[in-house]
Amino acid sequence: VITARASYARIKTALTAIDQHDHLELLLIVAASAVLDRYGSAIEVIEKDGFKITARVFNVIEGGDLLGQAKTTGLGIIELSNVISGLAPDVVVTIADRYETMATAISAAYLNIPLVHIQGGEVSGNIDEKVRHAITKLSDLHLVSTTEAQERVIKMGEVPERVIVTGCPSIDLAKEVAGNGQLDFDPYEKYGGVGAAPEVKDGYLIVMQHPVTTEYQAARKQIEETLSAVYRSRKTTLWFWPNVDAGSDGTSNGIRAFREKHVINFMHFFKNMEPLDFLKVLKNCACLIGNSSVGLREAAYLGVPSINIGTRQHRRSRATNVIDVDYDRTAIERALEDQLRHGAYPQSTLYGAGDAGKKIADLIASTEIQSAKFLTY
Amino acid sequence: VITARASYARIKTALTAIDQHDHLELLLIVAASAVLDRYGSAIEVIEKDGFKITARVFNVIEGGDLLGQAKTTGLGIIELSNVISGLAPDVVVTIADRYETMATAISAAYLNIPLVHIQGGEVSGNIDEKVRHAITKLSDLHLVSTTEAQERVIKMGEVPERVIVTGCPSIDLAKEVAGNGQLDFDPYEKYGGVGAAPEVKDGYLIVMQHPVTTEYQAARKQIEETLSAVYRSRKTTLWFWPNVDAGSDGTSNGIRAFREKHVINFMHFFKNMEPLDFLKVLKNCACLIGNSSVGLREAAYLGVPSINIGTRQHRRSRATNVIDVDYDRTAIERALEDQLRHGAYPQSTLYGAGDAGKKIADLIASTEIQSAKFLTY
Amino acid sequence: VITARASYARIKTALTAIDQHDHLELLLIVAASAVLDRYGSAIEVIEKDGFKITARVFNVIEGGDLLGQAKTTGLGIIELSNVISGLAPDVVVTIADRYETMATAISAAYLNIPLVHIQGGEVSGNIDEKVRHAITKLSDLHLVSTTEAQERVIKMGEVPERVIVTGCPSIDLAKEVAGNGQLDFDPYEKYGGVGAAPEVKDGYLIVMQHPVTTEYQAARKQIEETLSAVYRSRKTTLWFWPNVDAGSDGTSNGIRAFREKHVINFMHFFKNMEPLDFLKVLKNCACLIGNSSVGLREAAYLGVPSINIGTRQHRRSRATNVIDVDYDRTAIERALEDQLRHGAYPQSTLYGAGDAGKKIADLIASTEIQSAKFLTY
Amino acid sequence: VITARASYARIKTALTAIDQHDHLELLLIVAASAVLDRYGSAIEVIEKDGFKITARVFNVIEGGDLLGQAKTTGLGIIELSNVISGLAPDVVVTIADRYETMATAISAAYLNIPLVHIQGGEVSGNIDEKVRHAITKLSDLHLVSTTEAQERVIKMGEVPERVIVTGCPSIDLAKEVAGNGQLDFDPYEKYGGVGAAPEVKDGYLIVMQHPVTTEYQAARKQIEETLSAVYRSRKTTLWFWPNVDAGSDGTSNGIRAFREKHVINFMHFFKNMEPLDFLKVLKNCACLIGNSSVGLREAAYLGVPSINIGTRQHRRSRATNVIDVDYDRTAIERALEDQLRHGAYPQSTLYGAGDAGKKIADLIASTEIQSAKFLTY
């Protein structure tokens, strides 16, 4: 079950490995923001990649706030349990920690269908932490990214044989571009978007900043700090629009308002990009700025300098490529100067060696999973 | 939030203590099977006890099976998050591990309202175990019944200062009748129900057997084993109708079919009873038979012999009053003979000393609880 | 879309004709009470009749009252619009006037899929009248039972060419048994049910009494009047359990309470019967008692004496076989004496000549229907 | 129940009259797009006008298409029936014909609460016509705008005494500004919005163009025709953002794309305006362009030239101030030239004389309304 375009990018190699596996059949359910145009529908990308979508679930209830997230999850359970019950799969796979993944987890657990959780055991600094670990308690097989995560899941009382390190599948794609990931396309022409079309040959920045759910009223102020710091740098900037989330309106409106007020001839705004193209863009960028986990995972593997803002990735494992700063324009500016001076970092395999997708498919096929389980203590 | 008549009985003294506390205001939400006549509405009992019901939530989606449970939980989130968002309480309190309590937990967690969980950390043998521990991961304050439960919750990564043993509030009520709990009313006259009205003065049995969710198709066979064993004993029997649950139809239909086929002049079937009256009935019974946790908790405190059938209470702490058997008529018969021969047991405080309600209210009032939290490892 | 076992019986010959039609493909959706055991699931009967069920929709929200009906309809729209949108049929067909048929009508109309309404334009005495005519305003092709109904639909502003008399498909089945509908099976053996097994050879009564939605609190009293009248007659009686509806608990509990209080060795209670078997039972009965439209439709065609109680069939066309009475035990008793004295009536084709199913299939196949339409004035 | 900002503007004087009436109490429910920021929340305006909002209902399910409209209506029934059941009003009032008003109508009808429908009996050219007349069949008192509408409702079988012409309450507000509705504020300063801030003293155009639900894929092309015509005129233009609706993305994206491509220093885009301010802006404008009913109603009363595009207002009564054109840039341009040449028209009372709000309140207070009703034929 894919509920966001970012989750799709992250899991893509696992989907391919499952689809091609002799003993597995892929049934792909696309739901929540992943089916909505407003957030850059993942549907087109998924179909272009050659996957068949088994079911589409429209369960986003508007409100732009916490109540909307809760109700979206509730409707997600109603709709996903219908769909999953109808498909009667042998296992259900869910990813990471977005709020609406809880709908997948509850549907599978309540229908007595074994649940596989990818990327459990990680820690950060917001409601996602509640969601991620609650999903761990509802899951029957845990395929985690790092040994740190593995230790945590086992400590939470899960049976050790059911907690296996695969690395993160997002690194698999990064591996494909790590060797010769030339920027072999014109991003403006291929992906549209809005804003100027500044030259990318001489280096550029990427910004990916999501609203932080537990502080959503501050979302607008937070985005303005980043906008100001980047604006002052006058560097070519490729800005990726935030996901649907509580506060997305604060963030989105902050960006819109800034664009109305300033003439910005060095920024371009994208909604979406195919995963491989995105990684090529990332591979060739001078510095990634924002609060996406991309800065910790793919950027580390590709050796891209990264500035991580705020608490969203709090306590997640990080390699040497990351500088952490607050939502503060001066701090962001200073970190940017440091990273541009430093340049590329050596490759890190902290989050995987590039074979996670295959490992995930093999483990799902070979592990005998049951829906019932018990605490180890 | 009360979602079942049994949960109400268990939490009643805590509600009273909260209601009477100088620094707390009780907002009582009654939902799910607790508002439905078919399962013995808890509404009348609650109001007769003097509590004001703030909101009633009708969220049970029929189906009598696993899909219905999942969808009921989804609708519960939609409705409870509306109600809770409107009331804007300082904390939300949820109890135990019924499937629909997940709706309460998610609503509170997603609305960033601190969640208090009562009876976390216990273990048993079905899907409830997934639900209970997932709720632990969504909760901010854990008020547990036993030291064993406390240790488990702390091991799961919860901050130790937020995990406190209060004992189980169900024992508080038991304390009231422990001294002189005479059967000072006629249960047939006061509570109606169906079946014969056999004499209760010379000792009687109680049966409380719920369908077990992960084995629901076997529910009918399981209830027939118990029915046969009790039928052969020819003892006066007070039988309590099962809660709404997957398989309730299997259990209910098993009972109905048995009654159609046999002339039974020594059994009576009740839907519901006021908590205190039920405890008086329990205190004076010769043996409790079934798979309810009452056999482990209240019966232990009151020294009532108890026969626990099947895996529903698997791995829960138990005192000496319990004999465990399979769903097997012969085993049940033999255990019954043993328990009737043995008679009353000494009081056990394994599940509390009778002051849990007051402790719960005091801790809610005095603890500074926040919605955000982190794993301890 | 079938939402109740009674609707299925009524529409069965049309389903067969659609299924066998060269230019039509039948996609059968079974929803609401028709998928629930508690009300006598229609699923088994439908599958035994050889129809393939395309989708099952569980949308009944419990409550036993008006709020439950409204919410069931709301959930029905959410679920049916998902299913219908996925199937993308050329037309949607809905039947009659049950409250939850509104969910079918709204789903089709809002999805811009042409809607065919069977049995529009009839009148009665409760909320059904609002629902039926509202559905007329949402429908694009009206296949009605009588010329009276046709006139009403046209008066409501519908284009006359889209309002066609087919007769009622329920009469088609009646035609099959009209000739030699011997009672060639033992109803107790074949259909189970509860109660005594009185002799049916010497004549018997049938009772079918549904709760009336706008007076649901009186349901229990109403059923008691009928129970008393029938009880006093001491005639062999085959009683059919009511549908799910607001007040079903009043009616059901009334029946249960009556059975607890009286020893009744001449009544048997059925949940469900295959349509053809039911018609054989009807054909051979001495008198039909209750408030079902069967008394006006099939009974008229088969010449069976009928006692119609209360306002549920108010203003519906009726043949000479019907005596109308109030919910009054004395009036019912007297009417029963009159009907038993009179015996069988001549066949009436007021509600159709037995070829409605074929006409319906042919009209759906041959009519060019669009979703848009305009008032004729 | 208010479900859109436009409906609020239209009904405002009736709300005031109800609020101030000695025998009525106003319980105001705000739902659907009226509570969402993205469409210009009506909440602030309503509260600024001094009304207390009794309940807010978030029921918009995203999708931007027909399925989303159906599901939004389904969730609306679930949520509104909860709220209305809790409030237990004597009557429920719904307005006009937006798709989600069906949720209000069904909730009231199924709860047996009398339903008052304002603006029934009108005709136009899309799905709204199905919705409007279906609501008529669910309503118990019809307060209509014109004598034409009255005749239609009576023809549909409604009891004549329950169908009363009040005029349209939107005209009441227009009456307030008809005398001296100076543009006594700076719309850019007061209402923000985006785009240039062209001079309004020398005359300006207003555009209000909504997507047409049954043709939503064409929405983008349709808006481009209007954009081109207006762009070529180079006239100062105040553009009002469309409501939430199927196709809103097509329309919205069309506007956004046009703005990206063209430098437009004579247009400004608003999300929302207080009703009285809007009418002042309308009163002083040179020509209204689009497909809103404002062009037929308020513009006629105020004598403002109006260009009505497409079929959305098809067959609605219109005064001499309206020129009808297709979605065609040349036709729109030509009509604009004609209207600018003609200038203001004389006042028309086709849609009311300015006292509808008071009439509505008086009729609700004085009419004995029941939930049950029958066709007159």
JSON list of N, CA and C in Angstrom, two decimals, chain B residues 36-39 57-65 67 71 75 79 194-195 244 249 253 256 259-260 271, chain C residues 36-39 57-65 67 71 75 79 193-195 244 249 253 256 259-260 271:
[
{"chain": "B", "resi": 36, "resn": "LEU", "atom": "N", "xyz": [-25.56, 0.19, 22.33]},
{"chain": "B", "resi": 36, "resn": "LEU", "atom": "CA", "xyz": [-26.51, -0.65, 21.58]},
{"chain": "B", "resi": 36, "resn": "LEU", "atom": "C", "xyz": [-27.31, -1.57, 22.49]},
{"chain": "B", "resi": 37, "resn": "ASP", "atom": "N", "xyz": [-28.60, -1.58, 22.29]},
{"chain": "B", "resi": 37, "resn": "ASP", "atom": "CA", "xyz": [-29.50, -2.43, 23.05]},
{"chain": "B", "resi": 37, "resn": "ASP", "atom": "C", "xyz": [-29.15, -3.91, 22.92]},
{"chain": "B", "resi": 38, "resn": "ARG", "atom": "N", "xyz": [-28.76, -4.29, 21.71]},
{"chain": "B", "resi": 38, "resn": "ARG", "atom": "CA", "xyz": [-28.58, -5.69, 21.42]},
{"chain": "B", "resi": 38, "resn": "ARG", "atom": "C", "xyz": [-27.55, -6.35, 22.32]},
{"chain": "B", "resi": 39, "resn": "TYR", "atom": "N", "xyz": [-26.60, -5.57, 22.82]},
{"chain": "B", "resi": 39, "resn": "TYR", "atom": "CA", "xyz": [-25.56, -6.13, 23.67]},
{"chain": "B", "resi": 39, "resn": "TYR", "atom": "C", "xyz": [-25.73, -5.70, 25.12]},
{"chain": "B", "resi": 57, "resn": "VAL", "atom": "N", "xyz": [-21.80, 7.89, 20.72]},
{"chain": "B", "resi": 57, "resn": "VAL", "atom": "CA", "xyz": [-21.26, 7.67, 19.39]},
{"chain": "B", "resi": 57, "resn": "VAL", "atom": "C", "xyz": [-21.70, 6.30, 18.87]},
{"chain": "B", "resi": 58, "resn": "PHE", "atom": "N", "xyz": [-22.45, 6.31, 17.77]},
{"chain": "B", "resi": 58, "resn": "PHE", "atom": "CA", "xyz": [-22.92, 5.07, 17.16]},
{"chain": "B", "resi": 58, "resn": "PHE", "atom": "C", "xyz": [-21.98, 4.71, 16.01]},
{"chain": "B", "resi": 59, "resn": "ASN", "atom": "N", "xyz": [-21.07, 3.80, 16.22]},
{"chain": "B", "resi": 59, "resn": "ASN", "atom": "CA", "xyz": [-20.09, 3.52, 15.18]},
{"chain": "B", "resi": 59, "resn": "ASN", "atom": "C", "xyz": [-19.95, 2.04, 14.85]},
{"chain": "B", "resi": 60, "resn": "VAL", "atom": "N", "xyz": [-20.87, 1.20, 15.34]},
{"chain": "B", "resi": 60, "resn": "VAL", "atom": "CA", "xyz": [-20.76, -0.24, 15.04]},
{"chain": "B", "resi": 60, "resn": "VAL", "atom": "C", "xyz": [-21.30, -0.51, 13.63]},
{"chain": "B", "resi": 61, "resn": "ILE", "atom": "N", "xyz": [-20.42, -0.99, 12.76]},
{"chain": "B", "resi": 61, "resn": "ILE", "atom": "CA", "xyz": [-20.82, -1.40, 11.41]},
{"chain": "B", "resi": 61, "resn": "ILE", "atom": "C", "xyz": [-21.01, -2.91, 11.43]},
{"chain": "B", "resi": 62, "resn": "GLU", "atom": "N", "xyz": [-22.18, -3.34, 11.03]},
{"chain": "B", "resi": 62, "resn": "GLU", "atom": "CA", "xyz": [-22.51, -4.76, 11.16]},
{"chain": "B", "resi": 62, "resn": "GLU", "atom": "C", "xyz": [-21.77, -5.63, 10.16]},
{"chain": "B", "resi": 63, "resn": "GLY", "atom": "N", "xyz": [-21.72, -6.89, 10.50]},
{"chain": "B", "resi": 63, "resn": "GLY", "atom": "CA", "xyz": [-21.05, -7.88, 9.68]},
{"chain": "B", "resi": 63, "resn": "GLY", "atom": "C", "xyz": [-20.70, -9.09, 10.53]},
{"chain": "B", "resi": 64, "resn": "GLY", "atom": "N", "xyz": [-20.53, -8.87, 11.84]},
{"chain": "B", "resi": 64, "resn": "GLY", "atom": "CA", "xyz": [-20.28, -9.99, 12.74]},
{"chain": "B", "resi": 64, "resn": "GLY", "atom": "C", "xyz": [-18.96, -10.66, 12.49]},
{"chain": "B", "resi": 65, "resn": "ASP", "atom": "N", "xyz": [-18.04, -9.97, 11.79]},
{"chain": "B", "resi": 65, "resn": "ASP", "atom": "CA", "xyz": [-16.79, -10.61, 11.44]},
{"chain": "B", "resi": 65, "resn": "ASP", "atom": "C", "xyz": [-15.65, -9.61, 11.47]},
{"chain": "B", "resi": 67, "resn": "LEU", "atom": "N", "xyz": [-14.00, -7.96, 9.12]},
{"chain": "B", "resi": 67, "resn": "LEU", "atom": "CA", "xyz": [-14.15, -6.73, 8.34]},
{"chain": "B", "resi": 67, "resn": "LEU", "atom": "C", "xyz": [-14.99, -5.71, 9.11]},
{"chain": "B", "resi": 71, "resn": "LYS", "atom": "N", "xyz": [-13.86, -1.90, 10.11]},
{"chain": "B", "resi": 71, "resn": "LYS", "atom": "CA", "xyz": [-14.63, -0.73, 9.67]},
{"chain": "B", "resi": 71, "resn": "LYS", "atom": "C", "xyz": [-15.23, 0.03, 10.86]},
{"chain": "B", "resi": 75, "resn": "LEU", "atom": "N", "xyz": [-14.74, 3.99, 11.43]},
{"chain": "B", "resi": 75, "resn": "LEU", "atom": "CA", "xyz": [-15.83, 4.95, 11.68]},
{"chain": "B", "resi": 75, "resn": "LEU", "atom": "C", "xyz": [-15.68, 5.55, 13.07]},
{"chain": "B", "resi": 79, "resn": "GLU", "atom": "N", "xyz": [-15.73, 9.54, 13.98]},
{"chain": "B", "resi": 79, "resn": "GLU", "atom": "CA", "xyz": [-16.72, 10.12, 14.89]},
{"chain": "B", "resi": 79, "resn": "GLU", "atom": "C", "xyz": [-16.07, 10.62, 16.19]},
{"chain": "B", "resi": 194, "resn": "VAL", "atom": "N", "xyz": [-33.88, -14.30, 29.95]},
{"chain": "B", "resi": 194, "resn": "VAL", "atom": "CA", "xyz": [-34.74, -15.39, 29.50]},
{"chain": "B", "resi": 194, "resn": "VAL", "atom": "C", "xyz": [-34.31, -16.71, 30.14]},
{"chain": "B", "resi": 195, "resn": "GLY", "atom": "N", "xyz": [-35.20, -17.70, 30.07]},
{"chain": "B", "resi": 195, "resn": "GLY", "atom": "CA", "xyz": [-34.89, -19.03, 30.60]},
{"chain": "B", "resi": 195, "resn": "GLY", "atom": "C", "xyz": [-35.64, -19.28, 31.91]},
{"chain": "B", "resi": 244, "resn": "VAL", "atom": "N", "xyz": [-20.57, -7.91, 21.89]},
{"chain": "B", "resi": 244, "resn": "VAL", "atom": "CA", "xyz": [-20.44, -7.84, 20.44]},
{"chain": "B", "resi": 244, "resn": "VAL", "atom": "C", "xyz": [-18.98, -8.07, 20.09]},
{"chain": "B", "resi": 249, "resn": "ASP", "atom": "N", "xyz": [-22.08, -13.98, 16.54]},
{"chain": "B", "resi": 249, "resn": "ASP", "atom": "CA", "xyz": [-23.19, -14.73, 16.00]},
{"chain": "B", "resi": 249, "resn": "ASP", "atom": "C", "xyz": [-22.99, -16.24, 16.20]},
{"chain": "B", "resi": 253, "resn": "ASN", "atom": "N", "xyz": [-25.70, -17.89, 18.37]},
{"chain": "B", "resi": 253, "resn": "ASN", "atom": "CA", "xyz": [-26.51, -18.91, 17.70]},
{"chain": "B", "resi": 253, "resn": "ASN", "atom": "C", "xyz": [-26.32, -20.27, 18.35]},
{"chain": "B", "resi": 256, "resn": "ARG", "atom": "N", "xyz": [-28.57, -20.20, 21.30]},
{"chain": "B", "resi": 256, "resn": "ARG", "atom": "CA", "xyz": [-29.98, -20.29, 20.89]},
{"chain": "B", "resi": 256, "resn": "ARG", "atom": "C", "xyz": [-30.35, -21.71, 20.44]},
{"chain": "B", "resi": 259, "resn": "ARG", "atom": "N", "xyz": [-30.69, -24.08, 23.32]},
{"chain": "B", "resi": 259, "resn": "ARG", "atom": "CA", "xyz": [-31.93, -23.89, 24.06]},
{"chain": "B", "resi": 259, "resn": "ARG", "atom": "C", "xyz": [-33.14, -24.45, 23.30]},
{"chain": "B", "resi": 260, "resn": "GLU", "atom": "N", "xyz": [-33.09, -24.40, 21.98]},
{"chain": "B", "resi": 260, "resn": "GLU", "atom": "CA", "xyz": [-34.21, -24.93, 21.22]},
{"chain": "B", "resi": 260, "resn": "GLU", "atom": "C", "xyz": [-34.29, -26.46, 21.38]},
{"chain": "B", "resi": 271, "resn": "LYS", "atom": "N", "xyz": [-28.51, -10.45, 30.00]},
{"chain": "B", "resi": 271, "resn": "LYS", "atom": "CA", "xyz": [-27.76, -9.60, 29.09]},
{"chain": "B", "resi": 271, "resn": "LYS", "atom": "C", "xyz": [-26.79, -8.72, 29.85]},
{"chain": "C", "resi": 36, "resn": "LEU", "atom": "N", "xyz": [-26.39, -9.49, 5.52]},
{"chain": "C", "resi": 36, "resn": "LEU", "atom": "CA", "xyz": [-26.27, -9.77, 6.95]},
{"chain": "C", "resi": 36, "resn": "LEU", "atom": "C", "xyz": [-27.07, -11.01, 7.35]},
{"chain": "C", "resi": 37, "resn": "ASP", "atom": "N", "xyz": [-26.41, -11.90, 8.07]},
{"chain": "C", "resi": 37, "resn": "ASP", "atom": "CA", "xyz": [-27.06, -13.11, 8.59]},
{"chain": "C", "resi": 37, "resn": "ASP", "atom": "C", "xyz": [-28.28, -12.80, 9.44]},
{"chain": "C", "resi": 38, "resn": "ARG", "atom": "N", "xyz": [-28.14, -11.77, 10.26]},
{"chain": "C", "resi": 38, "resn": "ARG", "atom": "CA", "xyz": [-29.17, -11.49, 11.25]},
{"chain": "C", "resi": 38, "resn": "ARG", "atom": "C", "xyz": [-30.54, -11.31, 10.62]},
{"chain": "C", "resi": 39, "resn": "TYR", "atom": "N", "xyz": [-30.58, -10.84, 9.38]},
{"chain": "C", "resi": 39, "resn": "TYR", "atom": "CA", "xyz": [-31.87, -10.60, 8.73]},
{"chain": "C", "resi": 39, "resn": "TYR", "atom": "C", "xyz": [-32.14, -11.65, 7.65]},
{"chain": "C", "resi": 57, "resn": "VAL", "atom": "N", "xyz": [-21.33, -5.27, -0.18]},
{"chain": "C", "resi": 57, "resn": "VAL", "atom": "CA", "xyz": [-21.11, -4.00, 0.51]},
{"chain": "C", "resi": 57, "resn": "VAL", "atom": "C", "xyz": [-21.72, -4.08, 1.91]},
{"chain": "C", "resi": 58, "resn": "PHE", "atom": "N", "xyz": [-20.86, -3.94, 2.92]},
{"chain": "C", "resi": 58, "resn": "PHE", "atom": "CA", "xyz": [-21.33, -3.97, 4.31]},
{"chain": "C", "resi": 58, "resn": "PHE", "atom": "C", "xyz": [-21.46, -2.53, 4.79]},
{"chain": "C", "resi": 59, "resn": "ASN", "atom": "N", "xyz": [-22.65, -2.00, 4.82]},
{"chain": "C", "resi": 59, "resn": "ASN", "atom": "CA", "xyz": [-22.80, -0.60, 5.19]},
{"chain": "C", "resi": 59, "resn": "ASN", "atom": "C", "xyz": [-23.84, -0.34, 6.27]},
{"chain": "C", "resi": 60, "resn": "VAL", "atom": "N", "xyz": [-24.31, -1.39, 6.93]},
{"chain": "C", "resi": 60, "resn": "VAL", "atom": "CA", "xyz": [-25.32, -1.17, 7.98]},
{"chain": "C", "resi": 60, "resn": "VAL", "atom": "C", "xyz": [-24.64, -0.71, 9.27]},
{"chain": "C", "resi": 61, "resn": "ILE", "atom": "N", "xyz": [-24.97, 0.50, 9.69]},
{"chain": "C", "resi": 61, "resn": "ILE", "atom": "CA", "xyz": [-24.49, 1.03, 10.97]},
{"chain": "C", "resi": 61, "resn": "ILE", "atom": "C", "xyz": [-25.58, 0.82, 12.00]},
{"chain": "C", "resi": 62, "resn": "GLU", "atom": "N", "xyz": [-25.21, 0.15, 13.08]},
{"chain": "C", "resi": 62, "resn": "GLU", "atom": "CA", "xyz": [-26.22, -0.25, 14.05]},
{"chain": "C", "resi": 62, "resn": "GLU", "atom": "C", "xyz": [-26.74, 0.93, 14.87]},
{"chain": "C", "resi": 63, "resn": "GLY", "atom": "N", "xyz": [-27.90, 0.71, 15.43]},
{"chain": "C", "resi": 63, "resn": "GLY", "atom": "CA", "xyz": [-28.53, 1.73, 16.26]},
{"chain": "C", "resi": 63, "resn": "GLY", "atom": "C", "xyz": [-30.01, 1.40, 16.39]},
{"chain": "C", "resi": 64, "resn": "GLY", "atom": "N", "xyz": [-30.53, 0.68, 15.40]},
{"chain": "C", "resi": 64, "resn": "GLY", "atom": "CA", "xyz": [-31.92, 0.25, 15.45]},
{"chain": "C", "resi": 64, "resn": "GLY", "atom": "C", "xyz": [-32.90, 1.40, 15.39]},
{"chain": "C", "resi": 65, "resn": "ASP", "atom": "N", "xyz": [-32.44, 2.56, 14.92]},
{"chain": "C", "resi": 65, "resn": "ASP", "atom": "CA", "xyz": [-33.31, 3.72, 14.95]},
{"chain": "C", "resi": 65, "resn": "ASP", "atom": "C", "xyz": [-33.03, 4.61, 13.74]},
{"chain": "C", "resi": 67, "resn": "LEU", "atom": "N", "xyz": [-31.39, 7.45, 13.33]},
{"chain": "C", "resi": 67, "resn": "LEU", "atom": "CA", "xyz": [-30.01, 7.89, 13.11]},
{"chain": "C", "resi": 67, "resn": "LEU", "atom": "C", "xyz": [-29.23, 6.79, 12.38]},
{"chain": "C", "resi": 71, "resn": "LYS", "atom": "N", "xyz": [-27.26, 7.18, 8.79]},
{"chain": "C", "resi": 71, "resn": "LYS", "atom": "CA", "xyz": [-25.82, 6.92, 8.68]},
{"chain": "C", "resi": 71, "resn": "LYS", "atom": "C", "xyz": [-25.55, 5.72, 7.75]},
{"chain": "C", "resi": 75, "resn": "LEU", "atom": "N", "xyz": [-22.97, 5.92, 4.65]},
{"chain": "C", "resi": 75, "resn": "LEU", "atom": "CA", "xyz": [-21.88, 4.96, 4.41]},
{"chain": "C", "resi": 75, "resn": "LEU", "atom": "C", "xyz": [-22.14, 4.21, 3.10]},
{"chain": "C", "resi": 79, "resn": "GLU", "atom": "N", "xyz": [-19.47, 3.76, 0.02]},
{"chain": "C", "resi": 79, "resn": "GLU", "atom": "CA", "xyz": [-19.03, 2.44, -0.45]},
{"chain": "C", "resi": 79, "resn": "GLU", "atom": "C", "xyz": [-19.55, 2.14, -1.86]},
{"chain": "C", "resi": 193, "resn": "GLY", "atom": "N", "xyz": [-35.68, -22.47, 10.96]},
{"chain": "C", "resi": 193, "resn": "GLY", "atom": "CA", "xyz": [-36.48, -21.53, 11.72]},
{"chain": "C", "resi": 193, "resn": "GLY", "atom": "C", "xyz": [-36.73, -22.07, 13.11]},
{"chain": "C", "resi": 194, "resn": "VAL", "atom": "N", "xyz": [-37.57, -21.38, 13.87]},
{"chain": "C", "resi": 194, "resn": "VAL", "atom": "CA", "xyz": [-37.84, -21.80, 15.25]},
{"chain": "C", "resi": 194, "resn": "VAL", "atom": "C", "xyz": [-39.34, -21.93, 15.50]},
{"chain": "C", "resi": 195, "resn": "GLY", "atom": "N", "xyz": [-39.68, -22.62, 16.59]},
{"chain": "C", "resi": 195, "resn": "GLY", "atom": "CA", "xyz": [-41.08, -22.78, 16.95]},
{"chain": "C", "resi": 195, "resn": "GLY", "atom": "C", "xyz": [-41.57, -24.20, 16.66]},
{"chain": "C", "resi": 244, "resn": "VAL", "atom": "N", "xyz": [-34.59, -5.72, 8.54]},
{"chain": "C", "resi": 244, "resn": "VAL", "atom": "CA", "xyz": [-33.93, -4.69, 9.34]},
{"chain": "C", "resi": 244, "resn": "VAL", "atom": "C", "xyz": [-34.59, -3.35, 9.01]},
{"chain": "C", "resi": 249, "resn": "ASP", "atom": "N", "xyz": [-36.12, -3.78, 16.37]},
{"chain": "C", "resi": 249, "resn": "ASP", "atom": "CA", "xyz": [-35.95, -4.32, 17.70]},
{"chain": "C", "resi": 249, "resn": "ASP", "atom": "C", "xyz": [-37.28, -4.36, 18.46]},
{"chain": "C", "resi": 253, "resn": "ASN", "atom": "N", "xyz": [-38.39, -7.90, 19.43]},
{"chain": "C", "resi": 253, "resn": "ASN", "atom": "CA", "xyz": [-38.51, -8.15, 20.87]},
{"chain": "C", "resi": 253, "resn": "ASN", "atom": "C", "xyz": [-39.95, -8.47, 21.25]},
{"chain": "C", "resi": 256, "resn": "ARG", "atom": "N", "xyz": [-40.33, -12.09, 20.44]},
{"chain": "C", "resi": 256, "resn": "ARG", "atom": "CA", "xyz": [-39.60, -12.92, 21.40]},
{"chain": "C", "resi": 256, "resn": "ARG", "atom": "C", "xyz": [-40.30, -12.97, 22.75]},
{"chain": "C", "resi": 259, "resn": "ARG", "atom": "N", "xyz": [-43.35, -15.14, 22.68]},
{"chain": "C", "resi": 259, "resn": "ARG", "atom": "CA", "xyz": [-43.01, -16.57, 22.68]},
{"chain": "C", "resi": 259, "resn": "ARG", "atom": "C", "xyz": [-42.56, -17.05, 24.05]},
{"chain": "C", "resi": 260, "resn": "GLU", "atom": "N", "xyz": [-41.90, -16.18, 24.80]},
{"chain": "C", "resi": 260, "resn": "GLU", "atom": "CA", "xyz": [-41.48, -16.58, 26.14]},
{"chain": "C", "resi": 260, "resn": "GLU", "atom": "C", "xyz": [-42.68, -16.80, 27.05]},
{"chain": "C", "resi": 271, "resn": "LYS", "atom": "N", "xyz": [-36.97, -17.12, 8.87]},
{"chain": "C", "resi": 271, "resn": "LYS", "atom": "CA", "xyz": [-36.20, -15.93, 8.55]},
{"chain": "C", "resi": 271, "resn": "LYS", "atom": "C", "xyz": [-36.30, -15.62, 7.07]}
]
